[in-house]
Amino acid sequence: MPLLMCPNDNAAMQKVVRDGVEIDMCPTCRGVWLDRGEMEKILEGVREDRREIDQSRERLTREADAFRRDPEEWRRSHPYDEREKRYRSDDDDDYRRHGKKKRGFDLFDIFD
């Protein structure tokens, strides 16, 4: 015989463990009954989750801020090419001067 009976429908209560807290639940009406201190344990788990979420949000914000670039600084560091009518990137010159560099075997070489 179970230790507790549901006060709503008189069904046998079941012990259920959620996030390390053992609570009593009625399988028919889905009512939940907490013993002393169980609500505090659940709320502490929620507070820990919120702290972790806040820390993750702060970390992501810092990473996003570090990733953002100042467009004016980029323009100052990359010369404008009047002939091409665009800003040059650091790797443009090698490609234009020397052509595409081959590295190892290319599957499409057999069709040349």
PDB file of C-alpha atoms in Angstrom:
ATOM      1  CA  MET A   1       0.000   0.000   0.000  1.00  0.00           C
ATOM      2  CA  PRO A   2       1.383   3.428  -0.912  1.00  0.00           C
ATOM      3  CA  LEU A   3       2.324   5.869   1.760  1.00  0.00           C
ATOM      4  CA  LEU A   4       0.253   8.749   0.368  1.00  0.00           C
ATOM      5  CA  MET A   5      -3.155   8.990  -1.230  1.00  0.00           C
ATOM      6  CA  CYS A   6      -4.121  11.891  -3.505  1.00  0.00           C
ATOM      7  CA  PRO A   7      -6.455  14.310  -1.700  1.00  0.00           C
ATOM      8  CA  ASN A   8      -8.216  15.151  -4.992  1.00  0.00           C
ATOM      9  CA  ASP A   9      -9.232  11.695  -6.266  1.00  0.00           C
ATOM     10  CA  ASN A  10      -7.939   9.298  -3.589  1.00  0.00           C
ATOM     11  CA  ALA A  11      -5.541   7.548  -6.010  1.00  0.00           C
ATOM     12  CA  ALA A  12      -2.184   6.185  -4.906  1.00  0.00           C
ATOM     13  CA  MET A  13       0.592   8.804  -5.206  1.00  0.00           C
ATOM     14  CA  GLN A  14       3.847   7.923  -6.976  1.00  0.00           C
ATOM     15  CA  LYS A  15       7.331   9.100  -6.054  1.00  0.00           C
ATOM     16  CA  VAL A  16       8.984  10.876  -8.983  1.00  0.00           C
ATOM     17  CA  VAL A  17      12.495  12.308  -9.090  1.00  0.00           C
ATOM     18  CA  ARG A  18      12.886  15.534 -11.084  1.00  0.00           C
ATOM     19  CA  ASP A  19      16.239  17.339 -11.134  1.00  0.00           C
ATOM     20  CA  GLY A  20      17.363  15.469  -8.044  1.00  0.00           C
ATOM     21  CA  VAL A  21      14.225  16.352  -6.050  1.00  0.00           C
ATOM     22  CA  GLU A  22      11.847  13.579  -5.025  1.00  0.00           C
ATOM     23  CA  ILE A  23       8.229  14.724  -5.345  1.00  0.00           C
ATOM     24  CA  ASP A  24       4.864  12.980  -4.966  1.00  0.00           C
ATOM     25  CA  MET A  25       2.646  12.930  -8.055  1.00  0.00           C
ATOM     26  CA  CYS A  26      -0.840  11.589  -8.693  1.00  0.00           C
ATOM     27  CA  PRO A  27      -0.903   9.541 -11.931  1.00  0.00           C
ATOM     28  CA  THR A  28      -4.608  10.207 -12.572  1.00  0.00           C
ATOM     29  CA  CYS A  29      -5.110  13.943 -11.907  1.00  0.00           C
ATOM     30  CA  ARG A  30      -1.386  14.827 -12.355  1.00  0.00           C
ATOM     31  CA  GLY A  31      -1.416  16.725  -9.074  1.00  0.00           C
ATOM     32  CA  VAL A  32       1.964  17.364  -7.493  1.00  0.00           C
ATOM     33  CA  TRP A  33       2.593  17.464  -3.756  1.00  0.00           C
ATOM     34  CA  LEU A  34       5.802  18.754  -2.265  1.00  0.00           C
ATOM     35  CA  ASP A  35       7.292  17.969   1.128  1.00  0.00           C
ATOM     36  CA  ARG A  36       9.112  20.521   3.244  1.00  0.00           C
ATOM     37  CA  GLY A  37      12.140  21.970   1.473  1.00  0.00           C
ATOM     38  CA  GLU A  38      11.382  20.482  -1.927  1.00  0.00           C
ATOM     39  CA  MET A  39      10.109  23.770  -3.383  1.00  0.00           C
ATOM     40  CA  GLU A  40      13.308  25.509  -2.256  1.00  0.00           C
ATOM     41  CA  LYS A  41      15.417  22.811  -3.943  1.00  0.00           C
ATOM     42  CA  ILE A  42      13.485  23.223  -7.197  1.00  0.00           C
ATOM     43  CA  LEU A  43      13.768  27.023  -7.067  1.00  0.00           C
ATOM     44  CA  GLU A  44      17.509  26.802  -6.381  1.00  0.00           C
ATOM     45  CA  GLY A  45      17.865  24.642  -9.490  1.00  0.00           C
ATOM     46  CA  VAL A  46      15.969  27.275 -11.492  1.00  0.00           C
ATOM     47  CA  ARG A  47      18.235  30.002 -10.111  1.00  0.00           C
ATOM     48  CA  GLU A  48      21.340  28.008 -11.095  1.00  0.00           C
ATOM     49  CA  ASP A  49      19.953  27.505 -14.601  1.00  0.00           C
ATOM     50  CA  ARG A  50      19.286  31.241 -14.903  1.00  0.00           C
ATOM     51  CA  ARG A  51      22.823  32.036 -13.742  1.00  0.00           C
ATOM     52  CA  GLU A  52      24.237  29.656 -16.351  1.00  0.00           C
ATOM     53  CA  ILE A  53      22.024  31.205 -19.038  1.00  0.00           C
ATOM     54  CA  ASP A  54      23.089  34.716 -18.012  1.00  0.00           C
ATOM     55  CA  GLN A  55      26.755  33.705 -18.067  1.00  0.00           C
ATOM     56  CA  SER A  56      26.328  32.136 -21.507  1.00  0.00           C
ATOM     57  CA  ARG A  57      24.545  35.249 -22.760  1.00  0.00           C
ATOM     58  CA  GLU A  58      27.329  37.488 -21.433  1.00  0.00           C
ATOM     59  CA  ARG A  59      29.987  35.265 -23.017  1.00  0.00           C
ATOM     60  CA  LEU A  60      28.192  35.298 -26.377  1.00  0.00           C
ATOM     61  CA  THR A  61      27.840  39.074 -26.208  1.00  0.00           C
ATOM     62  CA  ARG A  62      31.576  39.441 -25.520  1.00  0.00           C
ATOM     63  CA  GLU A  63      32.414  37.107 -28.400  1.00  0.00           C
ATOM     64  CA  ALA A  64      30.058  38.946 -30.761  1.00  0.00           C
ATOM     65  CA  ASP A  65      31.557  42.291 -29.761  1.00  0.00           C
ATOM     66  CA  ALA A  66      35.049  40.941 -30.375  1.00  0.00           C
ATOM     67  CA  PHE A  67      33.967  39.658 -33.796  1.00  0.00           C
ATOM     68  CA  ARG A  68      32.427  42.925 -34.959  1.00  0.00           C
ATOM     69  CA  ARG A  69      34.646  45.029 -37.172  1.00  0.00           C
ATOM     70  CA  ASP A  70      34.776  48.739 -37.683  1.00  0.00           C
ATOM     71  CA  PRO A  71      34.137  49.286 -41.410  1.00  0.00           C
ATOM     72  CA  GLU A  72      36.073  52.555 -41.429  1.00  0.00           C
ATOM     73  CA  GLU A  73      39.124  50.873 -39.899  1.00  0.00           C
ATOM     74  CA  TRP A  74      38.897  48.120 -42.520  1.00  0.00           C
ATOM     75  CA  ARG A  75      38.752  50.693 -45.332  1.00  0.00           C
ATOM     76  CA  ARG A  76      41.782  52.494 -43.927  1.00  0.00           C
ATOM     77  CA  SER A  77      43.788  49.277 -43.796  1.00  0.00           C
ATOM     78  CA  HIS A  78      42.818  48.094 -47.317  1.00  0.00           C
ATOM     79  CA  PRO A  79      43.747  50.346 -50.234  1.00  0.00           C
ATOM     80  CA  TYR A  80      41.144  51.326 -52.791  1.00  0.00           C
ATOM     81  CA  ASP A  81      42.010  50.139 -56.293  1.00  0.00           C
ATOM     82  CA  GLU A  82      40.920  52.803 -58.784  1.00  0.00           C
ATOM     83  CA  ARG A  83      41.421  50.480 -61.747  1.00  0.00           C
ATOM     84  CA  GLU A  84      39.256  47.705 -60.251  1.00  0.00           C
ATOM     85  CA  LYS A  85      36.903  50.182 -58.530  1.00  0.00           C
ATOM     86  CA  ARG A  86      36.928  48.270 -55.253  1.00  0.00           C
ATOM     87  CA  TYR A  87      38.857  47.788 -52.025  1.00  0.00           C
ATOM     88  CA  ARG A  88      41.567  45.193 -52.262  1.00  0.00           C
ATOM     89  CA  SER A  89      41.876  42.398 -49.781  1.00  0.00           C
ATOM     90  CA  ASP A  90      45.207  41.052 -48.611  1.00  0.00           C
ATOM     91  CA  ASP A  91      44.980  37.862 -50.668  1.00  0.00           C
ATOM     92  CA  ASP A  92      43.881  39.473 -53.969  1.00  0.00           C
ATOM     93  CA  ASP A  93      47.389  40.247 -55.221  1.00  0.00           C
ATOM     94  CA  ASP A  94      48.751  36.703 -55.091  1.00  0.00           C
ATOM     95  CA  TYR A  95      45.805  35.316 -57.004  1.00  0.00           C
ATOM     96  CA  ARG A  96      45.970  37.967 -59.722  1.00  0.00           C
ATOM     97  CA  ARG A  97      49.755  37.881 -60.164  1.00  0.00           C
ATOM     98  CA  HIS A  98      50.405  34.164 -60.015  1.00  0.00           C
ATOM     99  CA  GLY A  99      47.103  32.606 -60.976  1.00  0.00           C
ATOM    100  CA  LYS A 100      45.463  29.768 -59.101  1.00  0.00           C
ATOM    101  CA  LYS A 101      48.018  27.627 -57.299  1.00  0.00           C
ATOM    102  CA  LYS A 102      47.590  23.897 -57.716  1.00  0.00           C
ATOM    103  CA  ARG A 103      47.966  21.757 -54.658  1.00  0.00           C
ATOM    104  CA  GLY A 104      48.263  18.025 -55.113  1.00  0.00           C
ATOM    105  CA  PHE A 105      45.992  15.897 -57.290  1.00  0.00           C
ATOM    106  CA  ASP A 106      42.763  17.401 -58.567  1.00  0.00           C
ATOM    107  CA  LEU A 107      40.064  14.984 -59.712  1.00  0.00           C
ATOM    108  CA  PHE A 108      39.045  17.287 -62.554  1.00  0.00           C
ATOM    109  CA  ASP A 109      42.577  17.238 -64.049  1.00  0.00           C
ATOM    110  CA  ILE A 110      41.637  14.054 -65.916  1.00  0.00           C
ATOM    111  CA  PHE A 111      39.207  16.068 -68.063  1.00  0.00           C
ATOM    112  CA  ASP A 112      41.889  18.540 -69.274  1.00  0.00           C
TER     113      ASP A 112
END
